[in-house]
Short mmCIF file of C-alpha atoms in Angstrom, two decimals:
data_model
loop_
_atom_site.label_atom_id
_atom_site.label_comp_id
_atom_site.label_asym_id
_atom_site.label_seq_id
_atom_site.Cartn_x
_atom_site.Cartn_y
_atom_site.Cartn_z
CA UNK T 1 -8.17 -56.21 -41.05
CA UNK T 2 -4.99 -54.68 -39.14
CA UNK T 3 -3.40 -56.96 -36.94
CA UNK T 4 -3.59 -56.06 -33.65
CA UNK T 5 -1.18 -56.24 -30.44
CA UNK T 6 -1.72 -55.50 -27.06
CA UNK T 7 -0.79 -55.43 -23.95
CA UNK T 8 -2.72 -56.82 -20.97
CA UNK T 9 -1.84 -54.81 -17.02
CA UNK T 10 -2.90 -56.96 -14.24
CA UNK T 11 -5.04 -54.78 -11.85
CA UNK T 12 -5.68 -57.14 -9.05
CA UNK T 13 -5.12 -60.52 -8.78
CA UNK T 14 -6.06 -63.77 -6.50
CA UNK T 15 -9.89 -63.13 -6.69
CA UNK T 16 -12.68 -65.38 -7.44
CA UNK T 17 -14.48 -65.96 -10.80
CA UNK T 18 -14.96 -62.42 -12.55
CA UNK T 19 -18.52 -62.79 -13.85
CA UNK T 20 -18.91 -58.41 -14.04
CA UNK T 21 -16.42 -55.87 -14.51
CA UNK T 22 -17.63 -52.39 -14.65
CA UNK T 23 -16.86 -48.79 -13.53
CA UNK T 24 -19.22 -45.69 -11.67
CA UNK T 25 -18.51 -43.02 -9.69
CA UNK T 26 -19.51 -43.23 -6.06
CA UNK T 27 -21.14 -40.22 -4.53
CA UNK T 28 -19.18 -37.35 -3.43
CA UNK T 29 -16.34 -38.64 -5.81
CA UNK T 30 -14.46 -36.83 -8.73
CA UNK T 31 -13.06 -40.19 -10.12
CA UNK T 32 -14.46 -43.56 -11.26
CA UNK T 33 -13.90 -46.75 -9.03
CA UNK T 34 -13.78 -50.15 -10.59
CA UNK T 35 -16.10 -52.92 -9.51
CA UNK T 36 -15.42 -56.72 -9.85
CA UNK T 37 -18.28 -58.85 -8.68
CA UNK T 38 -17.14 -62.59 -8.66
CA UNK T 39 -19.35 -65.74 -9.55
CA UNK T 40 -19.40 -66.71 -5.82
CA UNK T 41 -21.59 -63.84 -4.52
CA UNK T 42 -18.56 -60.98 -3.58
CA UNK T 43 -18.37 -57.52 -5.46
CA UNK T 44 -15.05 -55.63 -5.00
CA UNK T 45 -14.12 -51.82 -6.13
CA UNK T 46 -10.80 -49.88 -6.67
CA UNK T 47 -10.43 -46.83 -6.00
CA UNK T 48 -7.23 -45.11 -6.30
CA UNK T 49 -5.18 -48.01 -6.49
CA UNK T 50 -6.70 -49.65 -3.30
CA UNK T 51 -9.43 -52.41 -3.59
CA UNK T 52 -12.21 -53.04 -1.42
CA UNK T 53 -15.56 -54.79 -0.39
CA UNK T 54 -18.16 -53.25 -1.78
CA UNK T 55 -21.12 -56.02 -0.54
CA UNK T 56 -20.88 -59.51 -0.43
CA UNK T 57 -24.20 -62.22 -0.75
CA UNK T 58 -22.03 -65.33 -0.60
CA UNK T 59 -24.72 -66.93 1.57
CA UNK T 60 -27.74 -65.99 -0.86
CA UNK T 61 -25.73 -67.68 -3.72
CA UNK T 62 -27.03 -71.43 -4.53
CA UNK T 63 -24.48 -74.00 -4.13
CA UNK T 64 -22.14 -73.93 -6.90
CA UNK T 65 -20.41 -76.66 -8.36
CA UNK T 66 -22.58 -79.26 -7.86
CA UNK T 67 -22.27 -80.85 -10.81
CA UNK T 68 -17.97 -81.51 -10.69
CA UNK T 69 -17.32 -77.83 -10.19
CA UNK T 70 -18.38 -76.20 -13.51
CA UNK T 71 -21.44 -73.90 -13.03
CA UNK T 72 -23.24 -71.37 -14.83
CA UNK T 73 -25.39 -70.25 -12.15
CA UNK T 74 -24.33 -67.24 -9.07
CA UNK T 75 -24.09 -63.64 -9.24
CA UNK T 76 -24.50 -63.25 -12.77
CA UNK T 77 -25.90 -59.06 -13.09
CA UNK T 78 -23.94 -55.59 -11.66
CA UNK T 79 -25.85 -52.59 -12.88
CA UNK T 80 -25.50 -49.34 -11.73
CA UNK T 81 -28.44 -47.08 -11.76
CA UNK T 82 -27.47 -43.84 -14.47
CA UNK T 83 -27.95 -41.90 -11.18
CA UNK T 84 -26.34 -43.72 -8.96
CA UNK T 85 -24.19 -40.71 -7.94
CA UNK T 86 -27.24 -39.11 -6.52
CA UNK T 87 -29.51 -42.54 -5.54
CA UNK T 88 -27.24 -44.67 -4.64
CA UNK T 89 -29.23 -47.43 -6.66
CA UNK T 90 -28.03 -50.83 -8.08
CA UNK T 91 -28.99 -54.18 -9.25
CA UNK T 92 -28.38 -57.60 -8.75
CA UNK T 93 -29.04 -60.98 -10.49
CA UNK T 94 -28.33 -64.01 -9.31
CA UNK T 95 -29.24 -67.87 -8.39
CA UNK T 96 -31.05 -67.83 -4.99
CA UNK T 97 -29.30 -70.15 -2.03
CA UNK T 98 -31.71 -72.70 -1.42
CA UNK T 99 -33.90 -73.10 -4.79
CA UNK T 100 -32.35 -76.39 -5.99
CA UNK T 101 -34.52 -78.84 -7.53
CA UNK T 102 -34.19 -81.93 -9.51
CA UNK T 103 -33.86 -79.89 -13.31
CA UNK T 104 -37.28 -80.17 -15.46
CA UNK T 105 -35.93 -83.39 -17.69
CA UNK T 106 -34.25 -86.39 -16.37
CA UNK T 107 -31.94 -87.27 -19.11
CA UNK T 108 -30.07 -85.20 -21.60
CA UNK T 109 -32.03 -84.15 -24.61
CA UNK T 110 -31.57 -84.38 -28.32
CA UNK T 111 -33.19 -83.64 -31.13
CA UNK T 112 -34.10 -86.26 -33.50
CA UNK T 113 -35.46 -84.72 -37.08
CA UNK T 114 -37.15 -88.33 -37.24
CA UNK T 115 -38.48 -87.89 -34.04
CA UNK T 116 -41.27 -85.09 -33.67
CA UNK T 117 -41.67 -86.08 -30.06
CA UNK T 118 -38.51 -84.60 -29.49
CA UNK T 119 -39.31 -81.73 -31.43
CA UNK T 120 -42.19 -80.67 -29.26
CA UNK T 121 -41.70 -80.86 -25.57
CA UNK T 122 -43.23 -79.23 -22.90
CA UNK T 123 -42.27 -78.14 -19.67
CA UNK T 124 -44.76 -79.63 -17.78
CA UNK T 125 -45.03 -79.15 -14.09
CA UNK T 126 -42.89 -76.34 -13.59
CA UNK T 127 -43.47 -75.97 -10.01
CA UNK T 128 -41.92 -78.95 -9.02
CA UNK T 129 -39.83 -79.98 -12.06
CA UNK T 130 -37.03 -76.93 -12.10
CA UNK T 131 -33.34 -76.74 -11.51
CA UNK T 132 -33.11 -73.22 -9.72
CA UNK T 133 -34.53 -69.78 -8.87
CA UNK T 134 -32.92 -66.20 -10.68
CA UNK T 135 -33.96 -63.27 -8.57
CA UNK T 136 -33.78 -59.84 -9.75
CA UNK T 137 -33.32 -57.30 -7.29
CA UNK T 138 -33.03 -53.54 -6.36
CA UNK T 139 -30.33 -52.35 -3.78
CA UNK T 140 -29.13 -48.77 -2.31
CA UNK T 141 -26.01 -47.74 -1.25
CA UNK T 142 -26.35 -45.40 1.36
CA UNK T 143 -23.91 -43.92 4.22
CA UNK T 144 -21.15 -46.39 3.15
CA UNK T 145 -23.71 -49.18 3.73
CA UNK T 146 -25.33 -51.23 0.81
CA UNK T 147 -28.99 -52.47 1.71
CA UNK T 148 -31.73 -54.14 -0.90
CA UNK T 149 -34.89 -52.23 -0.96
CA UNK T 150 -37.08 -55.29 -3.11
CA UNK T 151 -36.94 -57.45 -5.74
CA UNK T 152 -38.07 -57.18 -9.24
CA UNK T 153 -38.25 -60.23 -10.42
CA UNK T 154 -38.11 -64.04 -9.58
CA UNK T 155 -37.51 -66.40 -12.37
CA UNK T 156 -37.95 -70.60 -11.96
CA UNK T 157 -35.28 -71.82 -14.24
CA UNK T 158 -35.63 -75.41 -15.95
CA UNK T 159 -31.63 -76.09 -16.17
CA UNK T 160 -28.79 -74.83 -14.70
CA UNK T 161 -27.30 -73.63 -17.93
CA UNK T 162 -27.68 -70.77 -19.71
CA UNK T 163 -28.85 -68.11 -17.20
CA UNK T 164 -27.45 -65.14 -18.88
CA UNK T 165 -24.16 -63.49 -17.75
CA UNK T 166 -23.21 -60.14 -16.96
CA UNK T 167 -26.87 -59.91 -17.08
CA UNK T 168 -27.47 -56.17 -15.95
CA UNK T 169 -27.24 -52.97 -18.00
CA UNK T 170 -28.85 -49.68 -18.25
CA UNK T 171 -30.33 -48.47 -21.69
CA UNK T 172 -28.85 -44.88 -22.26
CA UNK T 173 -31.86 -44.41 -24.96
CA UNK T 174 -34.49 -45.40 -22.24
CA UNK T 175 -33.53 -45.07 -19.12
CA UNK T 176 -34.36 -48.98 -18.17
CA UNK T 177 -32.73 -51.26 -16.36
CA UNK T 178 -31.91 -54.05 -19.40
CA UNK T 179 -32.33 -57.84 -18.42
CA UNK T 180 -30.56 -60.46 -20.61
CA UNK T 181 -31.69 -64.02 -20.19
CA UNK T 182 -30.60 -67.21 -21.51
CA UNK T 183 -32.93 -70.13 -22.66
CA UNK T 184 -33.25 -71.85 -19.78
CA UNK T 185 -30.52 -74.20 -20.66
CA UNK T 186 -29.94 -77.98 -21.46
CA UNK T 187 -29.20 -77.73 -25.06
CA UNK T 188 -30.96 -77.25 -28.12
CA UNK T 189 -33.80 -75.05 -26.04
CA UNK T 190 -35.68 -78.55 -25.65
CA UNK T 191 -38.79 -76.60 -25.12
CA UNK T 192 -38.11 -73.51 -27.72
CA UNK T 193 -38.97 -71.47 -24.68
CA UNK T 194 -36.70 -68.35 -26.75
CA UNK T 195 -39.04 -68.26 -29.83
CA UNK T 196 -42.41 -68.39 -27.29
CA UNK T 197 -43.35 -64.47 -26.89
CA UNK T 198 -44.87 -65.41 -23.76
CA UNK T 199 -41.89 -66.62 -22.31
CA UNK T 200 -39.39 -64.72 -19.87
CA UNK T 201 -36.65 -66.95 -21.02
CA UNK T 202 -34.44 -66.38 -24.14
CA UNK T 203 -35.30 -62.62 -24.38
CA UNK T 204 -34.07 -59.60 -23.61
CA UNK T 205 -36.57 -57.24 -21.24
CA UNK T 206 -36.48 -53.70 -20.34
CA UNK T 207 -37.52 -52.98 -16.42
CA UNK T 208 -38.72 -49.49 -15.90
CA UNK T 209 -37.45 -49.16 -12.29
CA UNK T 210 -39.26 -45.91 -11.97
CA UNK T 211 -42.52 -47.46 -11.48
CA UNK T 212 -43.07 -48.58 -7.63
CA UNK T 213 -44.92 -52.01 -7.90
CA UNK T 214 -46.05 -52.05 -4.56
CA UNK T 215 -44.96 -55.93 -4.28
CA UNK T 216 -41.46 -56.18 -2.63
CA UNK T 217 -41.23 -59.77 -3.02
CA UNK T 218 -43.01 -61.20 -6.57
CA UNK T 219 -44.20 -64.59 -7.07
CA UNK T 220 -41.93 -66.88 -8.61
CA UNK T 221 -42.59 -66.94 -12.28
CA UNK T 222 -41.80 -68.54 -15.82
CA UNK T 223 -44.31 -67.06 -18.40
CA UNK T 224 -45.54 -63.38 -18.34
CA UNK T 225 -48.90 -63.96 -17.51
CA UNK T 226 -48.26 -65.60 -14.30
CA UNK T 227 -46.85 -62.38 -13.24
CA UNK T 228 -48.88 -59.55 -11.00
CA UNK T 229 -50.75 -57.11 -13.25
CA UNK T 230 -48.87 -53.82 -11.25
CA UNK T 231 -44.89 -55.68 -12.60
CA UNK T 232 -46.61 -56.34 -16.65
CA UNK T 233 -46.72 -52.60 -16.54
CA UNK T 234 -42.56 -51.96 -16.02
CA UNK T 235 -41.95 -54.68 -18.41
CA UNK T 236 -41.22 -54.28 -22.37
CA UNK T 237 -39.81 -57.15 -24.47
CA UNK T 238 -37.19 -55.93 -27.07
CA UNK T 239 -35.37 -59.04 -28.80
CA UNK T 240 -36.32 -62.63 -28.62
CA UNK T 241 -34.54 -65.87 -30.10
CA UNK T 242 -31.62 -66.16 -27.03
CA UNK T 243 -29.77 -68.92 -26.47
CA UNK T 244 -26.90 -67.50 -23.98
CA UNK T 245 -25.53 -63.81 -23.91
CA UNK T 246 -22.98 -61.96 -22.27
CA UNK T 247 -24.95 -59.27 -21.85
CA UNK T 248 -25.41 -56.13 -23.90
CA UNK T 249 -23.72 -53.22 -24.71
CA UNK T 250 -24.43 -49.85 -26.44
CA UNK T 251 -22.41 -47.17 -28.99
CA UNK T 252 -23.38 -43.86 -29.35
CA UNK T 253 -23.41 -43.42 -33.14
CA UNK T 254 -24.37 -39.59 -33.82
CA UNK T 255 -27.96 -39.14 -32.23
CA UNK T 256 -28.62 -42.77 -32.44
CA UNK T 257 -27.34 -45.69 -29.97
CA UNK T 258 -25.94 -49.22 -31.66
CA UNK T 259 -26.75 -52.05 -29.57
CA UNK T 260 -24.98 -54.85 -29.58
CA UNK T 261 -25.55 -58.71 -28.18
CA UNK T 262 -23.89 -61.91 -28.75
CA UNK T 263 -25.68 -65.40 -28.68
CA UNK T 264 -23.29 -68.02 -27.07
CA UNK T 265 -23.46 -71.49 -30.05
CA UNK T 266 -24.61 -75.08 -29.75
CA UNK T 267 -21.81 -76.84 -31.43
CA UNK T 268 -20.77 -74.93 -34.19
CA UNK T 269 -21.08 -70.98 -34.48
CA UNK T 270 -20.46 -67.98 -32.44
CA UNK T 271 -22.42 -65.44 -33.07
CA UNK T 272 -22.64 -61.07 -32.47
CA UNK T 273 -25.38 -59.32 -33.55
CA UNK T 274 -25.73 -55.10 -33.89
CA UNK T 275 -28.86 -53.11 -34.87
CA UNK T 276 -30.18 -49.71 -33.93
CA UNK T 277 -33.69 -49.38 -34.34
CA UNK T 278 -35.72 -51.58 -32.90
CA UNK T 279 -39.56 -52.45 -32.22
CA UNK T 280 -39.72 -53.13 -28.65
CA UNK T 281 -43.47 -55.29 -26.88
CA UNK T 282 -45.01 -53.68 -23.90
CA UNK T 283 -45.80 -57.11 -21.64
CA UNK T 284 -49.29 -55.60 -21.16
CA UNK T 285 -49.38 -56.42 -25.12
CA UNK T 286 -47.88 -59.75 -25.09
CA UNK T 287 -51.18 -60.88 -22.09
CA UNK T 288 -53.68 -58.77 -24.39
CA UNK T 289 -53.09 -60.53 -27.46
CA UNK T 290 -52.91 -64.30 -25.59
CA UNK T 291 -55.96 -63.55 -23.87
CA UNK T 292 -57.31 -63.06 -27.03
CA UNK T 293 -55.87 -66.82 -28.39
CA UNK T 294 -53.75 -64.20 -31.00
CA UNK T 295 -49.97 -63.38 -31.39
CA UNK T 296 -49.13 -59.80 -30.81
CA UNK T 297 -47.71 -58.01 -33.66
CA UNK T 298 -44.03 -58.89 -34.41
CA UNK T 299 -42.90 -56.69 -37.39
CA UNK T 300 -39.89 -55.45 -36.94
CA UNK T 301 -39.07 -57.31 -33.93
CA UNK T 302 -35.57 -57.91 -33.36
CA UNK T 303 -35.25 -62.06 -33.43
CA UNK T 304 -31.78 -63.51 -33.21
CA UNK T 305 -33.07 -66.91 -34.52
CA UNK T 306 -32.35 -69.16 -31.93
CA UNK T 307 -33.27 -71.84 -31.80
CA UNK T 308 -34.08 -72.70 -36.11
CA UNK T 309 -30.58 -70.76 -36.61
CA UNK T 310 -27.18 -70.73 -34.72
CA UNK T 311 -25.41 -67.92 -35.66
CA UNK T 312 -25.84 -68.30 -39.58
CA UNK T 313 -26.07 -71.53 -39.91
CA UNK T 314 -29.31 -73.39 -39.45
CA UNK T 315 -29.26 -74.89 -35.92
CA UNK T 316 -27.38 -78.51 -36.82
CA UNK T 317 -26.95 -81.80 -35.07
CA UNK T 318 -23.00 -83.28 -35.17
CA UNK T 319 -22.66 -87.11 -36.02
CA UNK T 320 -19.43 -88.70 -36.38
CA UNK T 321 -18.34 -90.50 -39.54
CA UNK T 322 -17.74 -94.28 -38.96
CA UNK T 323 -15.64 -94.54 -42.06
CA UNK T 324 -13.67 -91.49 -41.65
CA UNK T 325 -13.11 -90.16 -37.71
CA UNK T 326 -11.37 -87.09 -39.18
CA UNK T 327 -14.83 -86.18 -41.13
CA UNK T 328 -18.38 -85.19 -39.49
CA UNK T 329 -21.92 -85.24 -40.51
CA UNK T 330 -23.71 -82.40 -39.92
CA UNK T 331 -28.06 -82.93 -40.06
CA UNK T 332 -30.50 -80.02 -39.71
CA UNK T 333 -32.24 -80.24 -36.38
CA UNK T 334 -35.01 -77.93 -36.98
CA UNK T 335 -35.26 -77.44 -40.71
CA UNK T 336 -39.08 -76.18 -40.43
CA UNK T 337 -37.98 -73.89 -37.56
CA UNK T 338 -34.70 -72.76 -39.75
CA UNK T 339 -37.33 -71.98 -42.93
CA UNK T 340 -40.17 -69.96 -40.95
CA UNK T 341 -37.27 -67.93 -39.24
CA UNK T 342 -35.15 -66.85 -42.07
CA UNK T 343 -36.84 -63.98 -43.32
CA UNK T 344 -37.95 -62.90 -39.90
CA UNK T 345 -34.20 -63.04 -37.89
CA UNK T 346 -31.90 -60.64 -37.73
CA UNK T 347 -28.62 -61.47 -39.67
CA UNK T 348 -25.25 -61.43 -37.48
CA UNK T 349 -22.57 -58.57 -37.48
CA UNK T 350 -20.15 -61.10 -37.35
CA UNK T 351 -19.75 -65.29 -36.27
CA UNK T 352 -16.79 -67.13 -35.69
CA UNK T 353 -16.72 -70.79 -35.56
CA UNK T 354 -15.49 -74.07 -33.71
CA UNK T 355 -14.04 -75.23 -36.61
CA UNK T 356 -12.23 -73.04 -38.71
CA UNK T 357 -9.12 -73.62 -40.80
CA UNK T 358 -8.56 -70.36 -42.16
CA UNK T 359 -5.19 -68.52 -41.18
CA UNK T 360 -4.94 -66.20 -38.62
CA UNK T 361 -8.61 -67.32 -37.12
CA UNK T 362 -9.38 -70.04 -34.24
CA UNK T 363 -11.28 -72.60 -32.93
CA UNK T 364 -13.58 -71.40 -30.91
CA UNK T 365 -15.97 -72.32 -27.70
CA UNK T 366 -18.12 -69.85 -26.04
CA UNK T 367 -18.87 -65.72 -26.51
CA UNK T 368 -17.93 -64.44 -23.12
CA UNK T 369 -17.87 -60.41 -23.76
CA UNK T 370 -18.47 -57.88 -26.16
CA UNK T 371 -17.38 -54.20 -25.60
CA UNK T 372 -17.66 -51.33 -28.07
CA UNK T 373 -13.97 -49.47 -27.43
CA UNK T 374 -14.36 -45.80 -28.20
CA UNK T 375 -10.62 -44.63 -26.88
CA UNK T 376 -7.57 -43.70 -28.62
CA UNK T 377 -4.84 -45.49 -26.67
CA UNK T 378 -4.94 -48.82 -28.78
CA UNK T 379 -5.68 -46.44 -31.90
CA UNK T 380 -6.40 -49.44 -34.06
CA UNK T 381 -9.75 -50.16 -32.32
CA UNK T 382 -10.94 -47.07 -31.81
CA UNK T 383 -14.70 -47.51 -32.66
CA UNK T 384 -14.29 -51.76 -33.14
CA UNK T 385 -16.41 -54.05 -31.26
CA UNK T 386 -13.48 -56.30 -29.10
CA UNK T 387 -15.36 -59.54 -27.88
CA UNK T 388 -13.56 -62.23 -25.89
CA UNK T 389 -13.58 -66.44 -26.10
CA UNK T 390 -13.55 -68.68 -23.23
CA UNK T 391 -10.89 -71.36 -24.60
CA UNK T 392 -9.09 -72.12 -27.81
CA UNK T 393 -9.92 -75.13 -28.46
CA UNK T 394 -6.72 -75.91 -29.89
CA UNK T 395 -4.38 -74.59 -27.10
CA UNK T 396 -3.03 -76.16 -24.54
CA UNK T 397 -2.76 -75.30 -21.93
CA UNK T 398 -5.82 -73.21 -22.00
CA UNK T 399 -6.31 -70.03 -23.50
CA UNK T 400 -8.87 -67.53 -24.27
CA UNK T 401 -9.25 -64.90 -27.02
CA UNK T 402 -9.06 -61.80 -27.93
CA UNK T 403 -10.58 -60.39 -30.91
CA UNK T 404 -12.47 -57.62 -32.84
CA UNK T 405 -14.61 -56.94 -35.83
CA UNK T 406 -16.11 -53.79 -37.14
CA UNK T 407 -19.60 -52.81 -38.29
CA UNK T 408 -19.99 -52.75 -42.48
CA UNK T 409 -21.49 -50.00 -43.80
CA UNK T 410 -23.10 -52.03 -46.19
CA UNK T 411 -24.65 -54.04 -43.18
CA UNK T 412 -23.17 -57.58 -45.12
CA UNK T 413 -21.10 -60.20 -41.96
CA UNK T 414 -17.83 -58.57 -41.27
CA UNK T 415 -14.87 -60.56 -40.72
CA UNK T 416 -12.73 -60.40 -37.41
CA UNK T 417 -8.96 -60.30 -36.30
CA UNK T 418 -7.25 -62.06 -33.39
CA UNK T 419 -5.85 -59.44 -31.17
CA UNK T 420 -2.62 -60.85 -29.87
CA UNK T 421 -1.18 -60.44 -26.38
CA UNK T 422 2.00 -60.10 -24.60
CA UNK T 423 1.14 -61.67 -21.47
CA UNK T 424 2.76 -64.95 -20.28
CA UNK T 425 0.70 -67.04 -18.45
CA UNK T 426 3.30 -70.04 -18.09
CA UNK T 427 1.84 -72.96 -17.67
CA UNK T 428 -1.59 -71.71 -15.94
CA UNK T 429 -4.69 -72.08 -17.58
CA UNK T 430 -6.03 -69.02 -18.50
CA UNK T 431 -9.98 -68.64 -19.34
CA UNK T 432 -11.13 -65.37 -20.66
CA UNK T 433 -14.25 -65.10 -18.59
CA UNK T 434 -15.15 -61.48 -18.86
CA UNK T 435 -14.80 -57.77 -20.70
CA UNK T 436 -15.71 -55.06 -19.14
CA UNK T 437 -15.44 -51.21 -19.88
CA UNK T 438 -15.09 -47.69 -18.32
CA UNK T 439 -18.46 -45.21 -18.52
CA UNK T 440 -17.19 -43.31 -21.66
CA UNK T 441 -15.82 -46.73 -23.14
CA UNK T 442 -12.09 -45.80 -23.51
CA UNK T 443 -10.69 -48.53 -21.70
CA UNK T 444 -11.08 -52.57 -21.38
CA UNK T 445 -11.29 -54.42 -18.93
CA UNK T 446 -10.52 -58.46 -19.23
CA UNK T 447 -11.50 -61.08 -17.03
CA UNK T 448 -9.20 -64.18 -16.94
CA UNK T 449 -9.89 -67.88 -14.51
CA UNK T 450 -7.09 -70.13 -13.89
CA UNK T 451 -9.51 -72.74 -13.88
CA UNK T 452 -13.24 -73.79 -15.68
CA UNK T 453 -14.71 -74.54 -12.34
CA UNK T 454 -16.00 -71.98 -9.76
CA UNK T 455 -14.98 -74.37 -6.99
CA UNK T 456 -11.36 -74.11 -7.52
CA UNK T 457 -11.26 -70.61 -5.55
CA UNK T 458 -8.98 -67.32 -6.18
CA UNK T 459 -7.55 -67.96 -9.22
CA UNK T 460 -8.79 -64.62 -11.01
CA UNK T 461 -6.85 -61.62 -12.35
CA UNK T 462 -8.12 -58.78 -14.27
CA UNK T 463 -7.00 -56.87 -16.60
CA UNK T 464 -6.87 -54.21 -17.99
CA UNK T 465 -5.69 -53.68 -22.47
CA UNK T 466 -3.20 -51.30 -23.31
CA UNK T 467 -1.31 -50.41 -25.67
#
């Protein structure tokens, strides 16, 4: 693969956590502004070179940072209806102020392949034993104003972890509002909540926001029967087997759209996955078939393998070697998940790993963005998929990555290439948090934190990749 440079513009700087970054055209305008919304609850735009406050829900954001200042929870989803410029319709998702609870285990959890107790655990009384509350809602903007008209969804979440990010897209084959959702968190998906159809967590789910509910405010759910009969209906399940994604994004490929999503690793593999057809579960399905003490039909369906598989690797538990501290034992966790799942998982597009030796590669930590870049500024990824790292884990001081892959024709794992930048950071840490696009996808956007905690305010600048 061509080695690729690139330069990276600062467009604003000084702002919070970049969790979205993502362009639309207001109404009445012949341009597209830029939005930013930031981890603690703000969303910004710029528009001709000025940037402004386009809503801010700082005080319906949970506390964040309880935990030493790292956080995966806030305003994780910006999605603007496909109409917007006529409706003046968005969406949020985020963590709810005031929904903290004690987290539904008490201790950390690991598997033990000589343990099955560990390998079967249940969530047990969710009601009480939860770290936080998702909402999902519906918002208009409307004579310069912004004002939320209801909520779609509200989702009890067992850990703090693993709630999705940049959570919020529109399908351009559908029309639906597109809901990525992590696991639920902890590690290792202690309760395999992403392989359970009946789950809301560790899928992805289309919401047909057409279809008025009549319910403005939803009871707070985990599983999709305990959900009113009038929301089953706007709900579809597409892809199961999530552990963490940044969200996903789509490439118009002739008549056809290639979707793309990334599952963030345990210890060992990141992983990005592409298909284009796909065999998508009405909800109304999913209830039939468990009323009926039957699994729904799953040919087809598009599983990423979580949690039998990370990446391509069968889902593996790290031990260090007492006689050698430079070595590492690496033990199946789930070998009869790993077996059942193998034929019925989708293979990756492309994984990179923590560990890798090779030249010209890293070590990775976590997936943070994927982007399909269809422009022909940076001519040597027109039509790649660029997808960004949170840290090196070799550099210091921090850095993320840049890097890009390209789909095989003969669908086998592509490799990938560093894309190298110009920029100098100094001595400032510098997270790659977020990638975000334009509506025709001919420019990037890249979100970078001088810091890994969301308490340690305005110390984001994005970016955008040029030439």
């Amino acid at each position: 693969m061509n080695k690729v440079n690139v330069s990276l513009r600062p467009v604003v700087s000084n702002i919070n956590l970049p969790t979205v970054i993502r362009t639309t055209m207001f109404p009445g305008d012949s341009v597209e502004s830029l939005f930013i919304a930031t981890q603690v609850g703000e969303i910004f735009y710029i528009r001709s070179g000025i940037i402004g406050l386009f809503l801010d829900i700082r005080h319906r954001i949970i506390e964040l940072g309880s935990n030493g200042g790292y956080d995966e929870r806030g305003l994780l989803g910006l999605a603007f209806h496909s109409h917007f410029y006529y409706n003046g319709l968005f969406y949020l998702h985020y963590s709810l102020a005031g929904t903290q609870g004690p987290g539904a285990l008490s201790e950390s959890f690991m598997p033990d392949p000589c343990s099955p107790s560990t390998l079967n655990l249940q969530w047990l009384n969710r009601e009480n034993q939860y770290d936080h509350i998702d909402t999902v809602e519906e918002w208009i903007f409307q004579n310069g104003q912004c004002y939320k008209l209801r909520t779609l969804l509200n989702l009890r979440r067992p850990f703090m972890n693993h709630n999705g990010i940049n959570s919020l897209n529109f399908s351009p084959e559908t029309g639906n509002l597109v809901l990525t959702t992590g696991d639920g968190g902890s590690g290792y998906d202690p309760f395999n909540l992403s392989q359970d159809i009946m789950e809301i967590a560790g899928k992805i789910i289309e919401i047909d926001v057409s279809i008025n509910t009549f319910i403005d405010n939803p009871p707070v759910a985990t599983r999709f029967n305990e959900l009113p009969a009038t929301i089953q209906r706007t709900l579809t399940v597409t892809v199961k087997g999530v552990r963490n994604i940044p969200g996903i994004a789509y490439q118009k490929f002739y008549d056809q759209f290639i979707k793309y999503v990334g599952n963030v690793g345990q210890d060992l593999v990141e992983a990005i996955f592409s298909y284009t057809y796909y065999k998508p579960i009405p909800v109304t399905e999913i209830i039939q078939a468990f009323s009926q003490n039957r699994e729904p039909n799953q040919d087809d369906f598009i599983n990423l393998g979580w949690r039998g598989w990370e990446g391509d690797f069968p889902t593996t538990i790290i031990n260090n070697c007492s006689e050698n501290s430079s070595l590492a034992e690496e033990t199946i966790s789930y070998f009869n998940e790993a077996v059942q799942l193998s034929v019925n998982r989708i293979r990756p597009l492309t994984c990179y790993y923590h560990r890798d030796e090779r030249p010209g590669k890293f070590n990775g930590s976590s997936l943070t963005g994927i982007q399909p870049y269809m422009g022909i500024e940076i001519p040597d990824l027109t039509g790649c998929i660029v997808f960004t790292d949170f840290a090196d884990r070799d550099e210091s001081p921090t850095r993320g990555v840049l890097a890009y892959t390209k789909v095989r024709a003969d669908c086998k794992l592509s490799d990938y290439s560093v894309i190298e930048t110009d920029y100098n950071f100094g001595s400032q840490s510098a997270y790659y948090v977020s990638l975000g696009t334009n509506l025709d996808q001919s420019k990037l956007y890249l979100g970078v934190y001088g810091s890994s905690n969301v308490t340690n305010l305005n110390q984001g600048t994005v970016f955008e990749i040029v030439n």
